[in-house]
Coordinates of N, CA and C in Angstrom, one line a residue:
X1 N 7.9 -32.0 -2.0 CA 8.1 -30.9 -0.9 C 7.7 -29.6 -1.5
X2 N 6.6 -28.6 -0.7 CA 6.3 -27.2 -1.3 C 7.7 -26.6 -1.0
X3 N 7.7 -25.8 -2.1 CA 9.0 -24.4 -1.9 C 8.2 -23.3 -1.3
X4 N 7.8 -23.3 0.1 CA 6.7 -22.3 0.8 C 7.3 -20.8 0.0
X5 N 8.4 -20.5 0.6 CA 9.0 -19.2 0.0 C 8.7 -18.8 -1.7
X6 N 9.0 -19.9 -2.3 CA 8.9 -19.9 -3.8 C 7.4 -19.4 -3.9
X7 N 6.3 -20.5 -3.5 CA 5.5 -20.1 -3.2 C 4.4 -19.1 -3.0
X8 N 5.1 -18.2 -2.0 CA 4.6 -16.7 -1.8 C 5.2 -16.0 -2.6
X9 N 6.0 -16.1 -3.1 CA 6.8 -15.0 -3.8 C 6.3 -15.1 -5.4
X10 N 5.2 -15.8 -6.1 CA 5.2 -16.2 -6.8 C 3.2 -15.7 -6.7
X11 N 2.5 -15.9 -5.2 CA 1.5 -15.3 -5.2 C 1.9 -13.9 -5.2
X12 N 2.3 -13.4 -4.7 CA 2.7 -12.0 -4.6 C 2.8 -11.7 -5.8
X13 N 3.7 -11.8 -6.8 CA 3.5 -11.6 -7.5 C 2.2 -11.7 -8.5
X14 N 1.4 -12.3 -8.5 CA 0.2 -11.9 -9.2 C -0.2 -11.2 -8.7
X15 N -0.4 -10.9 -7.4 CA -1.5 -10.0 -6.5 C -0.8 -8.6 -7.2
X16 N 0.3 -8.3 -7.9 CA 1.0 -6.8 -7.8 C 0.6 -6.9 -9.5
X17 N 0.6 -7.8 -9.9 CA 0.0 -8.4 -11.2 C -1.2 -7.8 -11.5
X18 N -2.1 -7.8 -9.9 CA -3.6 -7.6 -10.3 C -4.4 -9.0 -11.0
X19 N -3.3 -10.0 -11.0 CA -4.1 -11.5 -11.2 C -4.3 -11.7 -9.6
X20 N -5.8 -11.2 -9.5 CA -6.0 -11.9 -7.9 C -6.6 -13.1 -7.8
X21 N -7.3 -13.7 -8.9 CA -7.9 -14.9 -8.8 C -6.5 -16.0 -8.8
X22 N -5.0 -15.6 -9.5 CA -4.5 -16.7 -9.5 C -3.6 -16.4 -7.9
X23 N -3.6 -15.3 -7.5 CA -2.7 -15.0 -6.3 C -3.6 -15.8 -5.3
X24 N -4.9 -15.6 -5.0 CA -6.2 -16.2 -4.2 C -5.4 -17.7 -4.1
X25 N -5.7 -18.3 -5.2 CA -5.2 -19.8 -5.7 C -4.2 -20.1 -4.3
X26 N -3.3 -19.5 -4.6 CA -2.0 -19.8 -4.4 C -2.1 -19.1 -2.7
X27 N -2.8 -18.1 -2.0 CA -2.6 -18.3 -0.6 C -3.3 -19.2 -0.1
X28 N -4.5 -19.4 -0.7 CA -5.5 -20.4 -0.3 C -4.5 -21.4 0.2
X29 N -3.6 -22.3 -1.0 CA -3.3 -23.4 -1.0 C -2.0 -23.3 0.2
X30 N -1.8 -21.9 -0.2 CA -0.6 -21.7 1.5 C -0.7 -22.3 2.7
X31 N -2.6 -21.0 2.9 CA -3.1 -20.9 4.4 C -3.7 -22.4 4.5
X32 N -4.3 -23.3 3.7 CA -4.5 -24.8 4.2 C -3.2 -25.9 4.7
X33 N -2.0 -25.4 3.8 CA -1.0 -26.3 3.8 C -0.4 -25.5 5.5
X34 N -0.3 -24.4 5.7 CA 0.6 -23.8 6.9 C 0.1 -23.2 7.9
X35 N -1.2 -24.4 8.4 CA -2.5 -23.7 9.3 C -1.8 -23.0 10.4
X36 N -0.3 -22.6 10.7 CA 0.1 -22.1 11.8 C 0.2 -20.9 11.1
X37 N 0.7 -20.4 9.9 CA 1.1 -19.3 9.2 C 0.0 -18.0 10.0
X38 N -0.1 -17.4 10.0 CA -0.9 -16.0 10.6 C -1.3 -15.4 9.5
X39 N -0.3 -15.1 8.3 CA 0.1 -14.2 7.5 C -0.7 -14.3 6.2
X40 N -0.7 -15.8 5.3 CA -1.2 -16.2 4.7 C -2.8 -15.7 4.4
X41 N -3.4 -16.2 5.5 CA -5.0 -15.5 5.2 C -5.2 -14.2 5.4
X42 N -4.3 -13.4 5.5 CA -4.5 -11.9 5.5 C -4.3 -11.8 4.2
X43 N -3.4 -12.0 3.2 CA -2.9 -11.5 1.7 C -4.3 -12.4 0.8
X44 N -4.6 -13.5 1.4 CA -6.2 -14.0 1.1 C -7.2 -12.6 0.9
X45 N -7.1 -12.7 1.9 CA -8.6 -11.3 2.3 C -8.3 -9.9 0.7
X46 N -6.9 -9.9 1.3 CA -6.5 -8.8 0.3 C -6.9 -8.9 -1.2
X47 N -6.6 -10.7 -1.8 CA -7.7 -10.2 -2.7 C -9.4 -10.7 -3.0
X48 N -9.8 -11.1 -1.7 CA -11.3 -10.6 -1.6 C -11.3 -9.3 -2.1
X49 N -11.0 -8.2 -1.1 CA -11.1 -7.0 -0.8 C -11.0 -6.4 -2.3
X50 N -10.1 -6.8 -3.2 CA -9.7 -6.2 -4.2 C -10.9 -6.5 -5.5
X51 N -11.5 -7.6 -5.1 CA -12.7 -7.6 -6.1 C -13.8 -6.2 -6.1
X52 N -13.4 -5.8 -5.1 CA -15.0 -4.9 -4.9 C -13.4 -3.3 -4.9
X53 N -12.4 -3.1 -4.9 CA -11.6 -1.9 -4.2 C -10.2 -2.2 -4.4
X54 N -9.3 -2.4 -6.1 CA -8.5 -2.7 -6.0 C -7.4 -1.9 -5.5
X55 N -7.8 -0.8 -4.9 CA -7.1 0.1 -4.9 C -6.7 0.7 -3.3
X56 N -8.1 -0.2 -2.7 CA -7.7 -0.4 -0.9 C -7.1 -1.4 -1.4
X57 N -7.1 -2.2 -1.8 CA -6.4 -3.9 -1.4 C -5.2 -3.6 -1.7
X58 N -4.5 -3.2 -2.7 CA -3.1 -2.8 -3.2 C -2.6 -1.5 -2.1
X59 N -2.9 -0.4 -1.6 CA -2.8 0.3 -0.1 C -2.6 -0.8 1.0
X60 N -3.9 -1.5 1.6 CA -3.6 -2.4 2.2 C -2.5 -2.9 2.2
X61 N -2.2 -4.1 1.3 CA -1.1 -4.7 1.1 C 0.1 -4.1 1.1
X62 N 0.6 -3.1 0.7 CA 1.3 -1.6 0.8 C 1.6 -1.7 2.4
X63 N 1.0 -1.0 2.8 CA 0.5 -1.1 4.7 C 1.1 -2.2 5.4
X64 N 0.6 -3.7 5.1 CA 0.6 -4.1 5.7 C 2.4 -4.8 5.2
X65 N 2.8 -5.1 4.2 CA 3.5 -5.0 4.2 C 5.4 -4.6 4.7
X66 N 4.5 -2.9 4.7 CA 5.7 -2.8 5.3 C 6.0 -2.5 6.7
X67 N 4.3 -3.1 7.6 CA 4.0 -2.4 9.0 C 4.8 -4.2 9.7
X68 N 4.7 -5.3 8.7 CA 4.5 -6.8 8.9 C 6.4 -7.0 9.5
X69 N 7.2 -6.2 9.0 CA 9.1 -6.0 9.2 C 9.1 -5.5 10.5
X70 N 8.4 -4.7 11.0 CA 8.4 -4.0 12.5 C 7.9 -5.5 13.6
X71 N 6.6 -5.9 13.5 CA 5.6 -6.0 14.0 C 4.4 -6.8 13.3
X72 N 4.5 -8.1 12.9 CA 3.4 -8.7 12.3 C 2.2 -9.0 12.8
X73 N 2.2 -9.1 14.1 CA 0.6 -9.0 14.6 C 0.3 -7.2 15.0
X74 N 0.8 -6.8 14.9 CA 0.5 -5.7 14.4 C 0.1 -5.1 13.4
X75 N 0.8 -5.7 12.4 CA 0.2 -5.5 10.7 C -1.2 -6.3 10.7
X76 N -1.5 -7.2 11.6 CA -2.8 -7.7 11.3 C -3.7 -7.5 12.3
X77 N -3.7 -7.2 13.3 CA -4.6 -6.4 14.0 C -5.3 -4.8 13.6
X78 N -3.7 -4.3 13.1 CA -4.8 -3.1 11.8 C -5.3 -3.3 11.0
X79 N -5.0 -4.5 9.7 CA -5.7 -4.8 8.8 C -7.1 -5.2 9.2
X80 N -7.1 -6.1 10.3 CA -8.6 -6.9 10.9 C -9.4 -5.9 11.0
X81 N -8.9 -4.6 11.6 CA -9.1 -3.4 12.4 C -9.9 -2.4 11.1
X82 N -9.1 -2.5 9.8 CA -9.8 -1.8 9.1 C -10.3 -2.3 8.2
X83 N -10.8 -3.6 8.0 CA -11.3 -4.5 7.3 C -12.8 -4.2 7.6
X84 N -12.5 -4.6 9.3 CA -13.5 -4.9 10.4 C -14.7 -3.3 10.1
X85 N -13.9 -2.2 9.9 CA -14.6 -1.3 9.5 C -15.0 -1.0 8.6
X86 N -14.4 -1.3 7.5 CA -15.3 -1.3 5.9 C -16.3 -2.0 5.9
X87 N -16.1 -3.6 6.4 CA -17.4 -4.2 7.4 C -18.7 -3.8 7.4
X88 N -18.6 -2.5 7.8 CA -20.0 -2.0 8.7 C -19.7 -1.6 10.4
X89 N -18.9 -2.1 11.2 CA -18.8 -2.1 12.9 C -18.3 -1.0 12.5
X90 N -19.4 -0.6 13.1 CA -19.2 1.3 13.7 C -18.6 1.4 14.5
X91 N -18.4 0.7 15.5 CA -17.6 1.1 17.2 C -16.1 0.7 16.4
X92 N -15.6 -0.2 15.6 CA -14.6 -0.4 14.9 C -14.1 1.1 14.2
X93 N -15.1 1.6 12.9 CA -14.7 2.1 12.6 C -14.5 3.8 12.9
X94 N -15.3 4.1 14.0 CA -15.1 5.0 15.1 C -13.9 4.9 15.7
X95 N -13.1 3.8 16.3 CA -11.8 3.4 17.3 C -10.6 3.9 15.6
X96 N -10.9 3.4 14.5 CA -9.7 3.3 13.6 C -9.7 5.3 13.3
X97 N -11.3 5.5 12.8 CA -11.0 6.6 12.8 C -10.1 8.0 14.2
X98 N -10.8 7.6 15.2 CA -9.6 8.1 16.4 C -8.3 8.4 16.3
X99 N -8.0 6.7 15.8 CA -6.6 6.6 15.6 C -5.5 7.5 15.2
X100 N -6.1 8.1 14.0 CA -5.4 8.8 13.1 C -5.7 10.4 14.2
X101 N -4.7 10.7 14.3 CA -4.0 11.7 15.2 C -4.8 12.8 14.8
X102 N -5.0 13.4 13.4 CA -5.4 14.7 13.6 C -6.1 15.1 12.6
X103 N -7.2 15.6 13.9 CA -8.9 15.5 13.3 C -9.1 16.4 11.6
X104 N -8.2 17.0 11.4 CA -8.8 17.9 10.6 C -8.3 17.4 9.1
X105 N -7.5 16.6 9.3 CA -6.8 15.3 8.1 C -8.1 14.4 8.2
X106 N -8.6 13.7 9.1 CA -9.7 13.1 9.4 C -11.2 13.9 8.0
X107 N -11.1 14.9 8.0 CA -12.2 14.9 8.0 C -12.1 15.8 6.3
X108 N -11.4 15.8 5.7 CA -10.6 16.4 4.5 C -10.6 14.9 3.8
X109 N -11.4 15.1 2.2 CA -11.1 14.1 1.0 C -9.6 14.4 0.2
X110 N -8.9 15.2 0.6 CA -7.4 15.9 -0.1 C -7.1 16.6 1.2
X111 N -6.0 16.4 1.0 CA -5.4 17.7 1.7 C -4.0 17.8 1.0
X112 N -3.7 19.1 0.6 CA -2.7 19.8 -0.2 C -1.2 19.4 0.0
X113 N -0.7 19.0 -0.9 CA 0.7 18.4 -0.7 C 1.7 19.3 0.2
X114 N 1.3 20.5 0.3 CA 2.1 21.6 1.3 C 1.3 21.3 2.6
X115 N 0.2 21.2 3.0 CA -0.2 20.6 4.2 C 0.5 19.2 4.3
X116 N 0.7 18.7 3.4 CA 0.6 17.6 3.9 C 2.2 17.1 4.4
X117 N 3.3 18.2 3.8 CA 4.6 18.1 3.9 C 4.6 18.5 5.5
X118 N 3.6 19.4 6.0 CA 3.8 20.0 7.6 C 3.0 19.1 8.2
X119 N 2.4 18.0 7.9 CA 2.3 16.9 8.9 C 2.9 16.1 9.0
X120 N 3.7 15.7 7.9 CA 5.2 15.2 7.8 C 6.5 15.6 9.0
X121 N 6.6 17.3 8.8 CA 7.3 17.4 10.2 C 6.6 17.1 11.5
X122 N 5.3 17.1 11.9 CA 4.7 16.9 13.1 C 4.7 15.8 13.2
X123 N 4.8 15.0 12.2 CA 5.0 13.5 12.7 C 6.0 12.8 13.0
X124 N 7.0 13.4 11.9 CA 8.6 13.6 12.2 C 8.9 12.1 11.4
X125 N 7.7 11.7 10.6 CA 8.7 11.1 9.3 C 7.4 10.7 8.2
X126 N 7.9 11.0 7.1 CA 6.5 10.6 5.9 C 6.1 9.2 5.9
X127 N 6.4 7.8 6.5 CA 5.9 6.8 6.9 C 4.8 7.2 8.2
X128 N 4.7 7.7 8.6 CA 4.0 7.7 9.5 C 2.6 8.6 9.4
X129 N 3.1 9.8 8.8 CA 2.0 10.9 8.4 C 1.3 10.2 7.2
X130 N 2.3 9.4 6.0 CA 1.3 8.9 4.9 C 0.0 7.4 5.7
X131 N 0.4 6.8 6.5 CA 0.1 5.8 7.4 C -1.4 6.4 7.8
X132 N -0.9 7.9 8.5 CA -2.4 8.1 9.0 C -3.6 8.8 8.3
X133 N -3.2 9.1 7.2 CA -4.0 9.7 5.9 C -4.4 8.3 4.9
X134 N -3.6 7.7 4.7 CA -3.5 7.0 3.4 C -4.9 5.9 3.0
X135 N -6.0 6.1 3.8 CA -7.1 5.1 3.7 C -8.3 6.5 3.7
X136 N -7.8 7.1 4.6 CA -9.0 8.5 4.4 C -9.1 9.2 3.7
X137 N -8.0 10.0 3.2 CA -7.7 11.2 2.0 C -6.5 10.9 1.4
X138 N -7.0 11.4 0.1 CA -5.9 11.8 -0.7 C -4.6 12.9 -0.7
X139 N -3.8 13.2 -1.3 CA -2.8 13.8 -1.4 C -3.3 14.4 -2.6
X140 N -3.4 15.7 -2.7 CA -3.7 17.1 -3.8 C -2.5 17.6 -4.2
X141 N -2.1 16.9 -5.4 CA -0.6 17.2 -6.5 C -1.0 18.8 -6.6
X142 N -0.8 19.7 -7.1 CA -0.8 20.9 -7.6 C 0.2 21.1 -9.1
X143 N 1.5 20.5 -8.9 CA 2.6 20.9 -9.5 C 3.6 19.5 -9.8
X144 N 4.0 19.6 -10.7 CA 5.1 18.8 -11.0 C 6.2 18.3 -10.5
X145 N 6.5 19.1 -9.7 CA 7.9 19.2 -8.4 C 7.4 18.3 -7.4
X146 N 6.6 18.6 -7.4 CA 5.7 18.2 -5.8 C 5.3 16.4 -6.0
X147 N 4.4 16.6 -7.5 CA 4.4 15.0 -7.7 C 5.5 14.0 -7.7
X148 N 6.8 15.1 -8.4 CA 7.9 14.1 -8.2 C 8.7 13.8 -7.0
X149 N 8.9 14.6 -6.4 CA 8.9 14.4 -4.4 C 8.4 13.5 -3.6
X150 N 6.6 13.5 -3.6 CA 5.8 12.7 -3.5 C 6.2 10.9 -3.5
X151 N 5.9 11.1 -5.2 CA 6.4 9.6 -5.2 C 7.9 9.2 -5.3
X152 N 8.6 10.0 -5.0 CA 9.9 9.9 -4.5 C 9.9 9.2 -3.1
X153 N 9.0 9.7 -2.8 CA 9.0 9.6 -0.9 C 8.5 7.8 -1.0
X154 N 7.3 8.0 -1.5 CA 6.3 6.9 -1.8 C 7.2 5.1 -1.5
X155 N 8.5 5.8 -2.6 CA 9.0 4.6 -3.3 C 10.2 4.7 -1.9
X156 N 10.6 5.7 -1.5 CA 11.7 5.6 -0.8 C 11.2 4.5 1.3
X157 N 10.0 4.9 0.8 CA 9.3 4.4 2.4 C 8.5 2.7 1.6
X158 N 8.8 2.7 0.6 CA 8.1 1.0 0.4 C 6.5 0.9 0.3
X159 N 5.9 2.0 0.0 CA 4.8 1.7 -0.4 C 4.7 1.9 -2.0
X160 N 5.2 0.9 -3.0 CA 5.6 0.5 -4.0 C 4.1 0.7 -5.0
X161 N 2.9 0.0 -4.5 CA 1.9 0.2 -5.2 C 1.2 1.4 -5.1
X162 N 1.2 1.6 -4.1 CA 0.6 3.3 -4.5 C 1.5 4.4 -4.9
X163 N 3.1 3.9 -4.8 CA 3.5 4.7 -5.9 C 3.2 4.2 -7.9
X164 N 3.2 3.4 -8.2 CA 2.6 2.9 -9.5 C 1.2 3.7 -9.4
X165 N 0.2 3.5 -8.3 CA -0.8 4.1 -8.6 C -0.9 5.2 -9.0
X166 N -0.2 6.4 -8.5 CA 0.1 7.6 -8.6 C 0.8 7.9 -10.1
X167 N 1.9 7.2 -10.5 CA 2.1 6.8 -11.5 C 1.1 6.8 -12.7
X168 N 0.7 5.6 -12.4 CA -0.1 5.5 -13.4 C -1.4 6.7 -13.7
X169 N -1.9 7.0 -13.0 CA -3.1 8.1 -12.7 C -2.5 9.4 -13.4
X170 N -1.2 9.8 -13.4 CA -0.6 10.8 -13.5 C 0.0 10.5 -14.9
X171 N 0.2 10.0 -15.2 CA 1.5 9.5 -16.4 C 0.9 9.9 -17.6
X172 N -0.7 9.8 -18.1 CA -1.1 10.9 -18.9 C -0.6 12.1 -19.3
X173 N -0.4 12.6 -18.1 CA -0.5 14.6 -17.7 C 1.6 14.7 -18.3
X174 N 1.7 13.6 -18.0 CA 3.8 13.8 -18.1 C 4.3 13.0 -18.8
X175 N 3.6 12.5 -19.9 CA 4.0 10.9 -20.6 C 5.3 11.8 -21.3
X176 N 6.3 10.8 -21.1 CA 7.3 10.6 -22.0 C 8.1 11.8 -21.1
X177 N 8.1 12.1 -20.0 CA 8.8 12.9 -19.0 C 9.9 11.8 -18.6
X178 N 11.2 12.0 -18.7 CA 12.5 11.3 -18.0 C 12.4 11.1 -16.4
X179 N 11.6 11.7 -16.1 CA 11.8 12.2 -14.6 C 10.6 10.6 -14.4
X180 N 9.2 11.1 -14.7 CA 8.3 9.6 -15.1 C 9.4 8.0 -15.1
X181 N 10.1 8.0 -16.1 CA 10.4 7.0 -16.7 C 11.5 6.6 -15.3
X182 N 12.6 7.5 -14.9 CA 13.7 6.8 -13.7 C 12.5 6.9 -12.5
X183 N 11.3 6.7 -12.2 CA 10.9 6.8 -11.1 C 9.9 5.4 -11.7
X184 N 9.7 5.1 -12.6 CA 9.0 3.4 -13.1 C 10.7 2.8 -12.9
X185 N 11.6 3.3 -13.3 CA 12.6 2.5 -13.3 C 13.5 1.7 -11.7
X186 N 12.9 2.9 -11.0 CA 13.2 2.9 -9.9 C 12.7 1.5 -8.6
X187 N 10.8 1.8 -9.4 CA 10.0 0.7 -8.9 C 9.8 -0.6 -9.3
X188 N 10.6 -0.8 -10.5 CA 10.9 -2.4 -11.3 C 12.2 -2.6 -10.4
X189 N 13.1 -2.5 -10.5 CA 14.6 -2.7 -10.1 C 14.1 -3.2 -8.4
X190 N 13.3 -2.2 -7.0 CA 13.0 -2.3 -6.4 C 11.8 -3.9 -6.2
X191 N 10.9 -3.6 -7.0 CA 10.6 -5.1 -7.1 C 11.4 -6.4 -7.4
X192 N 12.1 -6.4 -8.6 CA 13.7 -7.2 -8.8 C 13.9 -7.5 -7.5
X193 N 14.5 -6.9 -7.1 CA 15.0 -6.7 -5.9 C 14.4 -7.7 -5.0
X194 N 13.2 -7.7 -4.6 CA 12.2 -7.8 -3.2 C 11.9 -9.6 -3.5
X195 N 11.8 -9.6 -5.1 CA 11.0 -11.3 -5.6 C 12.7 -12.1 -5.7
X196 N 13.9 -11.2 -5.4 CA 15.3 -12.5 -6.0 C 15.8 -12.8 -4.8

Protein backbone atom coordinates (compact mmCIF):
# COMPACT_ATOMS: atom_id res chain seq x y z
CA UNK A 1 0.00 0.00 0.00
CA UNK A 2 1.53 3.74 -1.06
CA UNK A 3 1.75 6.09 1.97
CA UNK A 4 0.23 8.87 -0.69
CA UNK A 5 0.83 11.55 2.09
CA UNK A 6 4.26 10.17 3.09
CA UNK A 7 4.80 10.35 -0.37
CA UNK A 8 4.30 13.94 -1.13
CA UNK A 9 5.80 15.10 1.78
CA UNK A 10 8.89 13.47 0.92
CA UNK A 11 8.71 14.92 -2.92
CA UNK A 12 8.34 18.14 -1.50
CA UNK A 13 10.85 17.87 0.16
CA UNK A 14 13.38 17.52 -2.47
CA UNK A 15 11.73 20.07 -4.62
CA UNK A 16 12.66 22.77 -1.43
CA UNK A 17 15.95 20.55 -1.57
CA UNK A 18 16.36 21.81 -5.19
CA UNK A 19 16.76 17.86 -5.94
CA UNK A 20 14.15 18.29 -8.76
CA UNK A 21 15.07 15.26 -10.71
CA UNK A 22 14.36 13.18 -7.53
CA UNK A 23 11.14 15.32 -6.47
CA UNK A 24 10.03 14.83 -10.61
CA UNK A 25 10.51 10.91 -9.70
CA UNK A 26 8.29 10.98 -7.02
CA UNK A 27 5.21 13.24 -8.58
CA UNK A 28 5.50 11.41 -11.61
CA UNK A 29 4.93 8.23 -9.79
CA UNK A 30 2.07 10.13 -7.73
CA UNK A 31 0.29 11.72 -10.86
CA UNK A 32 0.21 8.03 -12.62
CA UNK A 33 -0.74 6.14 -9.34
CA UNK A 34 -3.74 9.14 -8.41
CA UNK A 35 -4.97 9.97 -12.14
CA UNK A 36 -7.91 11.80 -10.18
CA UNK A 37 -5.35 13.92 -8.07
CA UNK A 38 -5.39 17.60 -9.92
CA UNK A 39 -2.55 18.63 -7.84
CA UNK A 40 0.14 16.24 -8.49
CA UNK A 41 1.06 17.32 -12.13
CA UNK A 42 1.15 20.87 -11.25
CA UNK A 43 4.25 20.32 -8.56
CA UNK A 44 5.49 17.98 -11.90
CA UNK A 45 5.52 21.10 -14.15
CA UNK A 46 7.22 23.00 -11.22
CA UNK A 47 10.15 21.05 -11.67
CA UNK A 48 10.18 21.23 -15.45
CA UNK A 49 9.97 24.88 -14.96
CA UNK A 50 12.87 24.84 -12.54
CA UNK A 51 15.31 23.34 -15.00
CA UNK A 52 15.40 26.40 -17.14
CA UNK A 53 14.18 29.20 -13.75
CA UNK A 54 14.72 27.83 -10.45
CA UNK A 55 13.69 30.70 -9.05
CA UNK A 56 10.14 31.00 -10.86
CA UNK A 57 9.60 27.39 -9.95
CA UNK A 58 10.37 27.87 -6.23
CA UNK A 59 7.94 31.49 -6.40
CA UNK A 60 5.53 29.42 -8.17
CA UNK A 61 5.42 26.73 -5.76
CA UNK A 62 5.50 29.49 -3.02
CA UNK A 63 2.10 30.81 -4.86
CA UNK A 64 0.69 28.09 -5.48
CA UNK A 65 1.05 26.73 -2.38
CA UNK A 66 -0.28 28.94 -0.38
CA UNK A 67 -3.19 30.21 -2.97
CA UNK A 68 -3.95 25.81 -3.10
CA UNK A 69 -5.60 26.37 1.27
CA UNK A 70 -8.14 28.98 -0.13
CA UNK A 71 -8.95 27.57 -3.40
CA UNK A 72 -7.09 24.71 -5.40
CA UNK A 73 -8.45 25.12 -8.77
CA UNK A 74 -7.69 28.36 -8.37
CA UNK A 75 -4.05 27.77 -7.50
CA UNK A 76 -4.11 25.97 -10.80
CA UNK A 77 -5.81 27.97 -13.12
CA UNK A 78 -3.17 30.76 -12.23
CA UNK A 79 -0.36 28.52 -12.40
CA UNK A 80 -1.76 27.14 -16.05
CA UNK A 81 -2.38 30.89 -16.48
CA UNK A 82 1.16 31.87 -15.97
CA UNK A 83 2.89 28.94 -17.25
CA UNK A 84 0.64 29.37 -20.32
CA UNK A 85 2.45 32.77 -20.55
CA UNK A 86 6.00 32.12 -20.22
CA UNK A 87 4.82 29.68 -23.04
CA UNK A 88 4.70 32.30 -25.55
CA UNK A 89 0.42 32.99 -25.65
CA UNK A 90 0.35 36.46 -25.83
CA UNK A 91 -3.39 36.90 -25.36
CA UNK A 92 -2.44 34.74 -22.03
CA UNK A 93 0.16 36.71 -21.15
CA UNK A 94 -1.57 40.07 -21.86
CA UNK A 95 -4.96 38.69 -19.62
CA UNK A 96 -2.19 37.66 -16.52
CA UNK A 97 -0.50 40.90 -17.08
CA UNK A 98 -3.97 42.99 -16.65
CA UNK A 99 -4.46 41.04 -13.75
CA UNK A 100 -2.11 42.70 -11.64
CA UNK A 101 -4.08 45.81 -10.47
CA UNK A 102 -1.65 48.56 -10.98
CA UNK A 103 -0.13 49.49 -14.12
CA UNK A 104 2.82 51.31 -12.82
CA UNK A 105 4.00 48.14 -10.56
CA UNK A 106 3.43 46.45 -14.03
CA UNK A 107 5.82 48.11 -15.66
CA UNK A 108 8.79 48.76 -12.98
CA UNK A 109 11.88 45.82 -12.74
CA UNK A 110 12.00 47.09 -8.69
CA UNK A 111 10.01 49.01 -7.01
CA UNK A 112 11.28 50.48 -3.62
CA UNK A 113 10.39 48.77 -0.53
CA UNK A 114 8.63 52.20 0.70
CA UNK A 115 6.48 51.95 -2.47
CA UNK A 116 6.01 48.91 -2.01
CA UNK A 117 4.83 49.10 1.84
CA UNK A 118 1.95 51.79 0.20
CA UNK A 119 0.71 49.17 -1.97
CA UNK A 120 0.52 47.04 0.88
CA UNK A 121 -1.97 49.46 2.41
CA UNK A 122 -3.94 49.79 -1.01
CA UNK A 123 -4.28 46.41 -1.05
CA UNK A 124 -4.98 46.06 2.56
CA UNK A 125 -2.68 43.10 3.20
CA UNK A 126 1.08 42.04 1.99
CA UNK A 127 -0.26 38.55 0.68
CA UNK A 128 -1.92 40.10 -1.83
CA UNK A 129 0.21 43.18 -2.92
CA UNK A 130 3.44 40.60 -2.84
CA UNK A 131 0.95 38.15 -5.13
CA UNK A 132 0.59 40.90 -7.63
CA UNK A 133 4.27 41.95 -8.04
CA UNK A 134 5.99 38.83 -7.24
CA UNK A 135 6.59 37.25 -10.95
CA UNK A 136 7.00 40.87 -12.45
CA UNK A 137 9.28 42.90 -10.17
CA UNK A 138 11.36 42.89 -7.58
CA UNK A 139 11.38 44.40 -4.18
CA UNK A 140 14.47 47.28 -3.90
CA UNK A 141 16.08 46.59 -0.16
CA UNK A 142 17.79 49.90 0.51
CA UNK A 143 18.50 49.35 4.23
CA UNK A 144 18.77 46.80 6.80
CA UNK A 145 15.44 47.47 8.76
CA UNK A 146 13.53 47.17 5.74
CA UNK A 147 15.22 43.78 4.62
CA UNK A 148 14.45 42.53 8.00
CA UNK A 149 10.61 43.55 7.81
CA UNK A 150 10.41 42.24 4.41
CA UNK A 151 11.32 38.82 5.08
CA UNK A 152 9.67 38.99 8.22
CA UNK A 153 6.48 39.54 6.30
CA UNK A 154 7.70 36.94 3.65
CA UNK A 155 7.94 34.17 6.34
CA UNK A 156 4.88 35.40 8.23
CA UNK A 157 2.45 35.06 4.85
CA UNK A 158 4.15 31.49 3.89
CA UNK A 159 6.03 32.28 1.09
CA UNK A 160 8.92 30.27 2.70
CA UNK A 161 11.21 30.07 -0.48
CA UNK A 162 11.45 33.33 -1.51
CA UNK A 163 12.13 34.13 1.91
CA UNK A 164 15.40 31.72 1.79
CA UNK A 165 15.88 33.34 -1.47
CA UNK A 166 16.15 36.67 -0.21
CA UNK A 167 18.10 35.18 2.50
CA UNK A 168 20.42 33.73 0.79
CA UNK A 169 21.07 36.63 -1.86
CA UNK A 170 21.53 38.86 1.04
CA UNK A 171 23.28 36.88 3.75
CA UNK A 172 26.76 37.91 2.22
CA UNK A 173 26.08 41.72 2.90
CA UNK A 174 24.93 40.59 7.00
CA UNK A 175 26.74 37.23 7.51
CA UNK A 176 26.92 36.36 11.05
CA UNK A 177 24.03 39.15 11.89
CA UNK A 178 21.69 37.45 14.89
CA UNK A 179 18.80 39.05 13.32
CA UNK A 180 20.02 36.75 9.77
CA UNK A 181 20.42 33.66 11.92
CA UNK A 182 16.49 33.86 14.07
CA UNK A 183 14.93 34.61 10.65
CA UNK A 184 16.85 31.00 9.00
CA UNK A 185 15.78 29.82 12.35
CA UNK A 186 12.48 30.84 12.05
CA UNK A 187 12.15 29.10 8.40
CA UNK A 188 13.57 25.54 9.49
CA UNK A 189 11.26 25.21 12.60
CA UNK A 190 8.36 26.50 10.03
CA UNK A 191 9.28 23.86 7.68
CA UNK A 192 9.53 21.22 10.82
CA UNK A 193 6.57 22.20 11.22
CA UNK A 194 4.74 21.83 7.60
CA UNK A 195 6.69 17.99 6.76
CA UNK A 196 5.58 16.48 10.77
Amino acid sequence: MINESRLLNDANSFFLQKDFEKAMFIYAQLSSTFKDNKEYPIYALFCDIASEDEEKALSLYDYFSVVKEESLDEAIRYVEDIIDAYDGDIDKMMEVLKDLSLSTVDALDAIKYEDFKKLINSRGSFRIAFEDIMFSTKVAIENKDDFFDFVTKLIDNDFNNTAYTYLDGFNEYFAYDDEIEKLYKRLEEKNFAANN
